[in-house]
Amino acid sequence: MKEQWRLLQTGFNTAFSNMAIDRAILVANSKGKVPPTVRFYGWIPPAISIGYFQSLADEVDVSACERLGVDYVRRITGGGAVFHDKELTYSIVIPEAHPAIPKNILKSYGRICNALIQGLMHLGISSTYAPINDILVNGKKISGNAQTRKERTVLQHGTILLDVDVDTMFSLLKVPDEKIKDKLIQDVKQRVTSLHHTLKKKIHFEEVAEALKFGFEEEFHVELIQGILTKEEKTLATQFEKECFSTTRWNHRR
Amino acid sequence: MRSQSIYKVPQGKLLKISVEYDEKKNKIRNIRITGDFFAYPEEAIELIETKLRNVLIEREQLQKKISSIITKYHIQFIGLNVEGLTQGILKCKP
């Protein structure tokens, strides 16, 4: 019989709640209380997440975010700033010792990204993994990914762009040199794509989630069983949201 | 003296360093290492920042110090390396 993992569809939440839920699953899994878990989710309101090592003030135009009703949050994973709007976000939480996960961190990025690549195939899209942490369609980025390992547990989360609005994104992000901002925006427009653009039609979140579910099942030879957050995970998530992700101390710490 | 650098690590990520240093002694007073790289464990970056205080801003000294911290605390970088970090710090000086 195939190994069974848990599938969570937690819908659309705030940035603070989303990051708190991923961390809560990591803690629960590290204590052996929940099976390996794949989660699909979205963001309401739209939000910017920044990598653990980034400076909020350097990367994010906080007042523009506040004006446009966009949340901002620091992740527990490294990597870059992401504008989460029309996209599907996934996370996977699994023990580091699980045979499905290469010990080598970069190789494990590749393995998990393969699940996404398989999933995109179900939408008729051919894509490739571009180390360190991107997935490309026709040479353009459609997915960014970030992984942390804590308490012998792997958490990787990442996005699949359903649609992309580079102009809005750059109205929220800061760039090192304002003089070349216009050129930078043009460059990014050339380098980024989305499902909408690739398929030349709109695609629903649910359809993408279904395709990615198959992708994870095939890549890891498992069955994903729809589940819910445990009571303990919900309590932890509420605590992390309140004490960490929604606080100035956490978000402005660098 | 306070200074900043932005350095694209070859084959890696964008490193942004801010250094406060003693001009006479040429030593780091305070350093903040930011960017879109990955480091495992993440908290190690704060440790590296602390351990770099009072280190001479000179290529060999920096390389030696950073290497020894990384080895001692089993730190892994992705999109960043000792050479890149050293280069980023050196670039802070005019």
mmCIF file of C-alpha atoms in Angstrom:
data_model
loop_
_atom_site.group_PDB
_atom_site.id
_atom_site.type_symbol
_atom_site.label_atom_id
_atom_site.label_comp_id
_atom_site.label_asym_id
_atom_site.label_seq_id
_atom_site.Cartn_x
_atom_site.Cartn_y
_atom_site.Cartn_z
ATOM 1 C CA MET A 1 0.000 0.000 0.000
ATOM 2 C CA LYS A 2 1.153 3.505 -0.720
ATOM 3 C CA GLU A 3 2.291 5.691 2.120
ATOM 4 C CA GLN A 4 -0.374 8.200 3.082
ATOM 5 C CA TRP A 5 0.406 11.856 3.630
ATOM 6 C CA ARG A 6 -1.953 14.564 4.732
ATOM 7 C CA LEU A 7 -3.347 17.167 2.336
ATOM 8 C CA LEU A 8 -4.487 20.496 3.751
ATOM 9 C CA GLN A 9 -6.530 22.986 1.798
ATOM 10 C CA THR A 10 -6.641 25.947 4.129
ATOM 11 C CA GLY A 11 -8.063 28.439 1.663
ATOM 12 C CA PHE A 12 -7.200 32.126 1.744
ATOM 13 C CA ASN A 13 -5.752 33.723 4.858
ATOM 14 C CA THR A 14 -3.729 36.721 5.976
ATOM 15 C CA ALA A 15 0.045 36.682 5.596
ATOM 16 C CA PHE A 16 0.488 36.369 9.370
ATOM 17 C CA SER A 17 -1.882 33.428 9.623
ATOM 18 C CA ASN A 18 -0.360 31.694 6.582
ATOM 19 C CA MET A 19 3.176 31.856 7.915
ATOM 20 C CA ALA A 20 1.984 30.823 11.382
ATOM 21 C CA ILE A 21 0.196 27.752 9.999
ATOM 22 C CA ASP A 22 3.286 26.563 8.107
ATOM 23 C CA ARG A 23 5.376 26.904 11.249
ATOM 24 C CA ALA A 24 2.719 25.147 13.366
ATOM 25 C CA ILE A 25 2.695 22.175 10.979
ATOM 26 C CA LEU A 26 6.505 22.057 11.174
ATOM 27 C CA VAL A 27 6.402 21.914 14.969
ATOM 28 C CA ALA A 28 3.627 19.297 15.045
ATOM 29 C CA ASN A 29 5.435 17.132 12.490
ATOM 30 C CA SER A 30 8.757 17.434 14.345
ATOM 31 C CA LYS A 31 7.039 16.035 17.432
ATOM 32 C CA GLY A 32 5.694 13.111 15.406
ATOM 33 C CA LYS A 33 2.103 14.233 15.900
ATOM 34 C CA VAL A 34 1.115 14.623 12.258
ATOM 35 C CA PRO A 35 2.175 12.827 9.059
ATOM 36 C CA PRO A 36 4.133 14.481 6.250
ATOM 37 C CA THR A 37 1.851 17.242 5.033
ATOM 38 C CA VAL A 38 1.264 19.066 1.770
ATOM 39 C CA ARG A 39 -0.722 22.272 2.029
ATOM 40 C CA PHE A 40 -2.246 24.542 -0.626
ATOM 41 C CA TYR A 41 -3.212 28.087 0.235
ATOM 42 C CA GLY A 42 -3.699 31.665 -0.917
ATOM 43 C CA TRP A 43 -3.417 35.174 0.488
ATOM 44 C CA ILE A 44 -6.154 37.672 1.367
ATOM 45 C CA PRO A 45 -5.360 40.515 1.426
ATOM 46 C CA PRO A 46 -2.455 40.338 -1.046
ATOM 47 C CA ALA A 47 0.871 40.418 0.778
ATOM 48 C CA ILE A 48 4.608 40.797 0.441
ATOM 49 C CA SER A 49 6.702 38.169 2.151
ATOM 50 C CA ILE A 50 10.416 38.740 2.604
ATOM 51 C CA GLY A 51 13.162 36.215 3.219
ATOM 52 C CA TYR A 52 14.439 35.671 6.748
ATOM 53 C CA PHE A 53 17.713 37.489 6.008
ATOM 54 C CA GLN A 54 16.301 40.482 4.188
ATOM 55 C CA SER A 55 15.952 43.956 5.591
ATOM 56 C CA LEU A 56 12.285 44.973 5.581
ATOM 57 C CA ALA A 57 13.126 48.656 5.174
ATOM 58 C CA ASP A 58 15.495 47.903 2.271
ATOM 59 C CA GLU A 59 13.043 45.695 0.381
ATOM 60 C CA VAL A 60 9.524 46.896 1.108
ATOM 61 C CA ASP A 61 7.821 50.259 0.668
ATOM 62 C CA VAL A 62 5.861 49.942 3.881
ATOM 63 C CA SER A 63 3.784 53.077 3.352
ATOM 64 C CA ALA A 64 2.802 51.964 -0.167
ATOM 65 C CA CYS A 65 1.708 48.622 1.307
ATOM 66 C CA GLU A 66 -0.392 50.376 3.913
ATOM 67 C CA ARG A 67 -1.921 52.673 1.303
ATOM 68 C CA LEU A 68 -2.854 49.764 -0.965
ATOM 69 C CA GLY A 69 -3.961 47.415 1.819
ATOM 70 C CA VAL A 70 -1.148 44.957 1.260
ATOM 71 C CA ASP A 71 0.219 43.033 4.267
ATOM 72 C CA TYR A 72 3.910 42.343 4.751
ATOM 73 C CA VAL A 73 5.554 39.553 6.702
ATOM 74 C CA ARG A 74 8.995 38.086 7.302
ATOM 75 C CA ARG A 75 9.264 34.357 6.533
ATOM 76 C CA ILE A 76 11.222 31.812 8.563
ATOM 77 C CA THR A 77 12.777 30.728 5.263
ATOM 78 C CA GLY A 78 15.533 32.529 3.387
ATOM 79 C CA GLY A 79 15.245 33.779 -0.184
ATOM 80 C CA GLY A 80 13.795 36.901 -1.694
ATOM 81 C CA ALA A 81 10.805 39.201 -1.472
ATOM 82 C CA VAL A 82 7.610 37.875 -3.050
ATOM 83 C CA PHE A 83 4.377 39.675 -3.903
ATOM 84 C CA HIS A 84 1.602 37.173 -3.179
ATOM 85 C CA ASP A 85 -1.480 38.059 -5.147
ATOM 86 C CA LYS A 86 -2.909 35.828 -7.879
ATOM 87 C CA GLU A 87 -1.071 32.663 -7.089
ATOM 88 C CA LEU A 88 -1.239 29.283 -5.446
ATOM 89 C CA THR A 89 1.140 28.765 -2.552
ATOM 90 C CA TYR A 90 2.110 25.297 -1.401
ATOM 91 C CA SER A 91 4.015 24.042 1.578
ATOM 92 C CA ILE A 92 5.407 20.638 2.371
ATOM 93 C CA VAL A 93 6.492 19.544 5.838
ATOM 94 C CA ILE A 94 8.342 16.266 6.241
ATOM 95 C CA PRO A 95 10.988 14.770 8.553
ATOM 96 C CA GLU A 96 14.543 15.337 7.361
ATOM 97 C CA ALA A 97 15.184 11.611 7.821
ATOM 98 C CA HIS A 98 12.353 10.577 5.482
ATOM 99 C CA PRO A 99 13.800 8.553 2.566
ATOM 100 C CA ALA A 100 11.988 10.817 0.086
ATOM 101 C CA ILE A 101 14.128 13.773 1.124
ATOM 102 C CA PRO A 102 17.756 13.980 -0.050
ATOM 103 C CA LYS A 103 20.142 14.902 2.770
ATOM 104 C CA ASN A 104 21.744 17.455 0.480
ATOM 105 C CA ILE A 105 19.667 20.623 0.774
ATOM 106 C CA LEU A 106 20.018 21.736 -2.845
ATOM 107 C CA LYS A 107 19.091 18.234 -4.059
ATOM 108 C CA SER A 108 16.007 18.305 -1.850
ATOM 109 C CA TYR A 109 14.927 21.587 -3.455
ATOM 110 C CA GLY A 110 15.157 19.787 -6.781
ATOM 111 C CA ARG A 111 13.166 16.791 -5.553
ATOM 112 C CA ILE A 112 10.306 18.889 -4.191
ATOM 113 C CA CYS A 113 10.319 21.119 -7.267
ATOM 114 C CA ASN A 114 9.957 17.955 -9.352
ATOM 115 C CA ALA A 115 6.570 17.406 -7.708
ATOM 116 C CA LEU A 116 5.517 20.850 -8.941
ATOM 117 C CA ILE A 117 6.913 20.143 -12.396
ATOM 118 C CA GLN A 118 4.894 16.894 -12.517
ATOM 119 C CA GLY A 119 1.854 18.837 -11.376
ATOM 120 C CA LEU A 120 2.280 21.445 -14.100
ATOM 121 C CA MET A 121 2.424 18.596 -16.641
ATOM 122 C CA HIS A 122 -1.188 17.806 -15.663
ATOM 123 C CA LEU A 123 -2.042 21.305 -16.845
ATOM 124 C CA GLY A 124 -0.235 20.608 -20.109
ATOM 125 C CA ILE A 125 2.740 22.758 -19.184
ATOM 126 C CA SER A 126 6.307 21.659 -19.541
ATOM 127 C CA SER A 127 8.690 23.250 -17.037
ATOM 128 C CA THR A 128 12.203 22.875 -15.674
ATOM 129 C CA TYR A 129 13.921 23.278 -12.324
ATOM 130 C CA ALA A 130 16.452 26.104 -12.316
ATOM 131 C CA PRO A 131 18.716 25.933 -9.259
ATOM 132 C CA ILE A 132 18.790 27.343 -6.686
ATOM 133 C CA ASN A 133 15.084 27.738 -6.181
ATOM 134 C CA ASP A 134 13.118 28.541 -9.337
ATOM 135 C CA ILE A 135 10.919 26.718 -11.818
ATOM 136 C CA LEU A 136 10.872 28.012 -15.380
ATOM 137 C CA VAL A 137 8.423 27.719 -18.273
ATOM 138 C CA ASN A 138 9.961 28.576 -21.643
ATOM 139 C CA GLY A 139 12.903 30.039 -19.754
ATOM 140 C CA LYS A 140 10.712 32.335 -17.655
ATOM 141 C CA LYS A 141 10.119 32.059 -13.927
ATOM 142 C CA ILE A 142 6.704 30.743 -12.859
ATOM 143 C CA SER A 143 7.593 29.512 -9.372
ATOM 144 C CA GLY A 144 9.913 30.501 -6.533
ATOM 145 C CA ASN A 145 10.631 28.242 -3.562
ATOM 146 C CA ALA A 146 12.257 28.463 -0.139
ATOM 147 C CA GLN A 147 13.211 25.826 2.377
ATOM 148 C CA THR A 148 14.145 25.726 6.038
ATOM 149 C CA ARG A 149 15.183 22.827 8.227
ATOM 150 C CA LYS A 150 14.422 23.019 11.912
ATOM 151 C CA GLU A 151 14.184 20.333 14.585
ATOM 152 C CA ARG A 152 15.105 17.700 12.020
ATOM 153 C CA THR A 153 12.129 18.702 9.909
ATOM 154 C CA VAL A 154 11.981 20.158 6.424
ATOM 155 C CA LEU A 155 9.571 22.953 5.512
ATOM 156 C CA GLN A 156 9.557 24.083 1.919
ATOM 157 C CA HIS A 157 7.059 26.567 0.625
ATOM 158 C CA GLY A 158 6.710 28.269 -2.709
ATOM 159 C CA THR A 159 4.418 29.833 -5.217
ATOM 160 C CA ILE A 160 2.938 29.088 -8.606
ATOM 161 C CA LEU A 161 1.930 32.306 -10.338
ATOM 162 C CA LEU A 162 -1.619 32.224 -11.709
ATOM 163 C CA ASP A 163 -1.264 35.770 -12.954
ATOM 164 C CA VAL A 164 1.320 38.464 -12.450
ATOM 165 C CA ASP A 165 1.223 42.235 -12.168
ATOM 166 C CA VAL A 166 4.818 43.430 -12.255
ATOM 167 C CA ASP A 167 3.889 47.128 -12.087
ATOM 168 C CA THR A 168 1.915 46.715 -8.854
ATOM 169 C CA MET A 169 4.683 44.510 -7.479
ATOM 170 C CA PHE A 170 7.271 47.230 -8.053
ATOM 171 C CA SER A 171 5.039 49.883 -6.532
ATOM 172 C CA LEU A 172 5.377 47.882 -3.285
ATOM 173 C CA LEU A 173 9.023 46.830 -3.444
ATOM 174 C CA LYS A 174 12.063 49.024 -3.146
ATOM 175 C CA VAL A 175 14.886 48.781 -5.636
ATOM 176 C CA PRO A 176 18.559 49.495 -4.892
ATOM 177 C CA ASP A 177 18.722 52.218 -7.544
ATOM 178 C CA GLU A 178 15.636 54.299 -8.395
ATOM 179 C CA LYS A 179 17.316 55.554 -11.568
ATOM 180 C CA ILE A 180 17.178 52.109 -13.173
ATOM 181 C CA LYS A 181 13.768 51.144 -11.798
ATOM 182 C CA ASP A 182 12.005 51.376 -15.165
ATOM 183 C CA LYS A 183 14.583 49.170 -16.822
ATOM 184 C CA LEU A 184 14.360 46.695 -13.949
ATOM 185 C CA ILE A 185 10.577 46.494 -14.351
ATOM 186 C CA GLN A 186 11.010 45.817 -18.085
ATOM 187 C CA ASP A 187 13.600 43.102 -17.313
ATOM 188 C CA VAL A 188 11.350 41.388 -14.792
ATOM 189 C CA LYS A 189 8.417 41.475 -17.231
ATOM 190 C CA GLN A 190 10.644 39.604 -19.671
ATOM 191 C CA ARG A 191 11.800 37.080 -17.104
ATOM 192 C CA VAL A 192 8.542 36.189 -15.336
ATOM 193 C CA THR A 193 5.491 34.334 -16.599
ATOM 194 C CA SER A 194 2.261 32.905 -15.177
ATOM 195 C CA LEU A 195 -0.235 30.119 -15.811
ATOM 196 C CA HIS A 196 -2.640 32.629 -17.300
ATOM 197 C CA HIS A 197 -0.033 33.842 -19.748
ATOM 198 C CA THR A 198 1.261 30.371 -20.597
ATOM 199 C CA LEU A 199 -2.173 28.796 -21.120
ATOM 200 C CA LYS A 200 -3.643 31.926 -22.740
ATOM 201 C CA LYS A 201 -6.697 31.526 -20.516
ATOM 202 C CA LYS A 202 -7.687 32.002 -16.891
ATOM 203 C CA ILE A 203 -7.288 29.067 -14.585
ATOM 204 C CA HIS A 204 -8.880 28.535 -11.188
ATOM 205 C CA PHE A 205 -6.984 28.003 -7.972
ATOM 206 C CA GLU A 206 -8.811 24.679 -7.405
ATOM 207 C CA GLU A 207 -7.770 23.339 -10.782
ATOM 208 C CA VAL A 208 -4.128 24.118 -10.069
ATOM 209 C CA ALA A 209 -4.388 22.571 -6.594
ATOM 210 C CA GLU A 210 -5.792 19.367 -8.099
ATOM 211 C CA ALA A 211 -2.971 19.166 -10.653
ATOM 212 C CA LEU A 212 -0.305 19.762 -8.001
ATOM 213 C CA LYS A 213 -1.864 17.131 -5.752
ATOM 214 C CA PHE A 214 -1.289 14.597 -8.535
ATOM 215 C CA GLY A 215 2.229 15.936 -8.975
ATOM 216 C CA PHE A 216 3.139 15.344 -5.331
ATOM 217 C CA GLU A 217 1.494 11.895 -5.356
ATOM 218 C CA GLU A 218 3.426 10.832 -8.440
ATOM 219 C CA GLU A 219 6.791 12.267 -7.503
ATOM 220 C CA PHE A 220 6.747 10.805 -3.998
ATOM 221 C CA HIS A 221 4.677 7.654 -4.729
ATOM 222 C CA VAL A 222 2.227 8.509 -1.970
ATOM 223 C CA GLU A 223 -1.452 9.087 -1.535
ATOM 224 C CA LEU A 224 -2.524 12.508 -0.293
ATOM 225 C CA ILE A 225 -5.474 12.240 2.063
ATOM 226 C CA GLN A 226 -7.510 15.378 2.645
ATOM 227 C CA GLY A 227 -7.270 16.335 6.303
ATOM 228 C CA ILE A 228 -7.590 19.255 8.682
ATOM 229 C CA LEU A 229 -5.299 21.057 11.105
ATOM 230 C CA THR A 230 -5.239 19.382 14.514
ATOM 231 C CA LYS A 231 -6.398 21.261 17.576
ATOM 232 C CA GLU A 232 -2.798 21.549 18.701
ATOM 233 C CA GLU A 233 -1.719 22.963 15.328
ATOM 234 C CA LYS A 234 -4.494 25.561 15.455
ATOM 235 C CA THR A 235 -3.453 26.605 18.949
ATOM 236 C CA LEU A 236 0.188 26.829 17.887
ATOM 237 C CA ALA A 237 -0.704 28.803 14.764
ATOM 238 C CA THR A 238 -2.727 31.311 16.767
ATOM 239 C CA GLN A 239 0.186 31.678 19.161
ATOM 240 C CA PHE A 240 2.800 32.114 16.393
ATOM 241 C CA GLU A 241 0.606 34.629 14.598
ATOM 242 C CA LYS A 242 0.161 36.717 17.728
ATOM 243 C CA GLU A 243 3.656 36.425 19.205
ATOM 244 C CA CYS A 244 5.716 36.408 16.036
ATOM 245 C CA PHE A 245 4.437 36.992 12.513
ATOM 246 C CA SER A 246 2.137 39.937 13.216
ATOM 247 C CA THR A 247 4.673 41.746 15.394
ATOM 248 C CA THR A 248 6.921 44.675 14.514
ATOM 249 C CA ARG A 249 9.696 43.007 16.471
ATOM 250 C CA TRP A 250 9.712 40.043 14.064
ATOM 251 C CA ASN A 251 8.954 41.820 10.803
ATOM 252 C CA HIS A 252 11.365 44.708 11.334
ATOM 253 C CA ARG A 253 14.085 42.695 13.025
ATOM 254 C CA ARG A 254 16.484 43.134 10.090
ATOM 255 C CA MET B 1 32.250 55.238 9.987
ATOM 256 C CA ARG B 2 29.200 53.559 8.497
ATOM 257 C CA SER B 3 29.110 52.083 5.046
ATOM 258 C CA GLN B 4 27.064 49.761 2.857
ATOM 259 C CA SER B 5 27.608 47.463 -0.054
ATOM 260 C CA ILE B 6 25.499 45.541 -2.518
ATOM 261 C CA TYR B 7 27.244 42.567 -4.049
ATOM 262 C CA LYS B 8 25.929 39.913 -6.412
ATOM 263 C CA VAL B 9 27.628 36.670 -5.429
ATOM 264 C CA PRO B 10 28.808 34.908 -8.613
ATOM 265 C CA GLN B 11 26.344 32.025 -9.293
ATOM 266 C CA GLY B 12 24.592 33.131 -6.134
ATOM 267 C CA LYS B 13 22.288 35.674 -4.568
ATOM 268 C CA LEU B 14 22.297 39.405 -3.878
ATOM 269 C CA LEU B 15 24.164 40.256 -0.699
ATOM 270 C CA LYS B 16 23.557 43.563 1.084
ATOM 271 C CA ILE B 17 25.932 44.417 3.895
ATOM 272 C CA SER B 18 25.956 47.336 6.249
ATOM 273 C CA VAL B 19 29.090 47.870 8.329
ATOM 274 C CA GLU B 20 29.972 50.266 11.093
ATOM 275 C CA TYR B 21 33.736 50.297 11.507
ATOM 276 C CA ASP B 22 36.603 51.900 13.362
ATOM 277 C CA GLU B 23 38.575 53.820 10.745
ATOM 278 C CA LYS B 24 41.796 54.032 12.753
ATOM 279 C CA LYS B 25 41.965 50.372 13.691
ATOM 280 C CA ASN B 26 40.299 49.213 10.473
ATOM 281 C CA LYS B 27 38.074 46.901 12.513
ATOM 282 C CA ILE B 28 34.385 46.038 12.326
ATOM 283 C CA ARG B 29 32.293 47.540 15.114
ATOM 284 C CA ASN B 30 28.947 46.252 13.935
ATOM 285 C CA ILE B 31 27.803 44.409 10.868
ATOM 286 C CA ARG B 32 24.446 43.481 9.373
ATOM 287 C CA ILE B 33 24.355 40.852 6.655
ATOM 288 C CA THR B 34 21.141 40.851 4.619
ATOM 289 C CA GLY B 35 20.000 39.528 1.263
ATOM 290 C CA ASP B 36 18.023 36.842 -0.532
ATOM 291 C CA PHE B 37 20.470 33.990 0.124
ATOM 292 C CA PHE B 38 19.871 30.883 2.254
ATOM 293 C CA ALA B 39 21.755 29.832 5.378
ATOM 294 C CA TYR B 40 21.189 26.784 7.572
ATOM 295 C CA PRO B 41 20.433 27.145 10.376
ATOM 296 C CA GLU B 42 19.006 30.616 9.753
ATOM 297 C CA GLU B 43 19.845 31.902 13.221
ATOM 298 C CA ALA B 44 23.517 31.403 12.371
ATOM 299 C CA ILE B 45 23.540 34.750 10.563
ATOM 300 C CA GLU B 46 23.148 36.606 13.850
ATOM 301 C CA LEU B 47 25.966 34.531 15.298
ATOM 302 C CA ILE B 48 28.228 35.388 12.368
ATOM 303 C CA GLU B 49 27.385 39.085 12.804
ATOM 304 C CA THR B 50 28.337 38.939 16.483
ATOM 305 C CA LYS B 51 31.543 36.996 15.888
ATOM 306 C CA LEU B 52 32.705 39.428 13.218
ATOM 307 C CA ARG B 53 32.876 42.316 15.674
ATOM 308 C CA ASN B 54 36.445 43.575 16.152
ATOM 309 C CA VAL B 55 37.710 41.610 13.187
ATOM 310 C CA LEU B 56 40.192 43.407 10.926
ATOM 311 C CA ILE B 57 38.725 44.421 7.561
ATOM 312 C CA GLU B 58 41.308 42.630 5.504
ATOM 313 C CA ARG B 59 40.784 39.776 3.045
ATOM 314 C CA GLU B 60 42.732 36.996 4.731
ATOM 315 C CA GLN B 61 41.574 37.825 8.259
ATOM 316 C CA LEU B 62 37.950 37.896 7.161
ATOM 317 C CA GLN B 63 38.172 34.661 5.192
ATOM 318 C CA LYS B 64 39.867 32.874 8.060
ATOM 319 C CA LYS B 65 37.362 34.125 10.618
ATOM 320 C CA ILE B 66 34.265 33.381 8.518
ATOM 321 C CA SER B 67 35.551 29.903 7.589
ATOM 322 C CA SER B 68 36.247 29.039 11.201
ATOM 323 C CA ILE B 69 32.761 30.150 12.343
ATOM 324 C CA ILE B 70 31.120 28.144 9.561
ATOM 325 C CA THR B 71 33.066 25.014 10.413
ATOM 326 C CA LYS B 72 32.610 25.329 14.148
ATOM 327 C CA TYR B 73 28.840 25.841 14.004
ATOM 328 C CA HIS B 74 28.117 23.594 10.995
ATOM 329 C CA ILE B 75 26.636 26.397 8.955
ATOM 330 C CA GLN B 76 25.615 25.775 5.344
ATOM 331 C CA PHE B 77 25.175 28.563 2.822
ATOM 332 C CA ILE B 78 23.240 28.351 -0.425
ATOM 333 C CA GLY B 79 23.628 31.229 -2.858
ATOM 334 C CA LEU B 80 26.415 32.596 -0.671
ATOM 335 C CA ASN B 81 29.917 31.479 0.295
ATOM 336 C CA VAL B 82 32.952 32.587 2.291
ATOM 337 C CA GLU B 83 34.476 34.372 -0.693
ATOM 338 C CA GLY B 84 31.221 36.221 -1.434
ATOM 339 C CA LEU B 85 30.751 37.322 2.153
ATOM 340 C CA THR B 86 34.369 38.483 2.357
ATOM 341 C CA GLN B 87 34.021 40.384 -0.911
ATOM 342 C CA GLY B 88 30.787 42.015 0.273
ATOM 343 C CA ILE B 89 32.453 43.248 3.459
ATOM 344 C CA LEU B 90 35.548 44.533 1.635
ATOM 345 C CA LYS B 91 33.294 46.374 -0.806
ATOM 346 C CA CYS B 92 31.927 48.431 2.083
ATOM 347 C CA LYS B 93 35.236 50.268 2.241
ATOM 348 C CA PRO B 94 35.832 53.007 -0.306
#
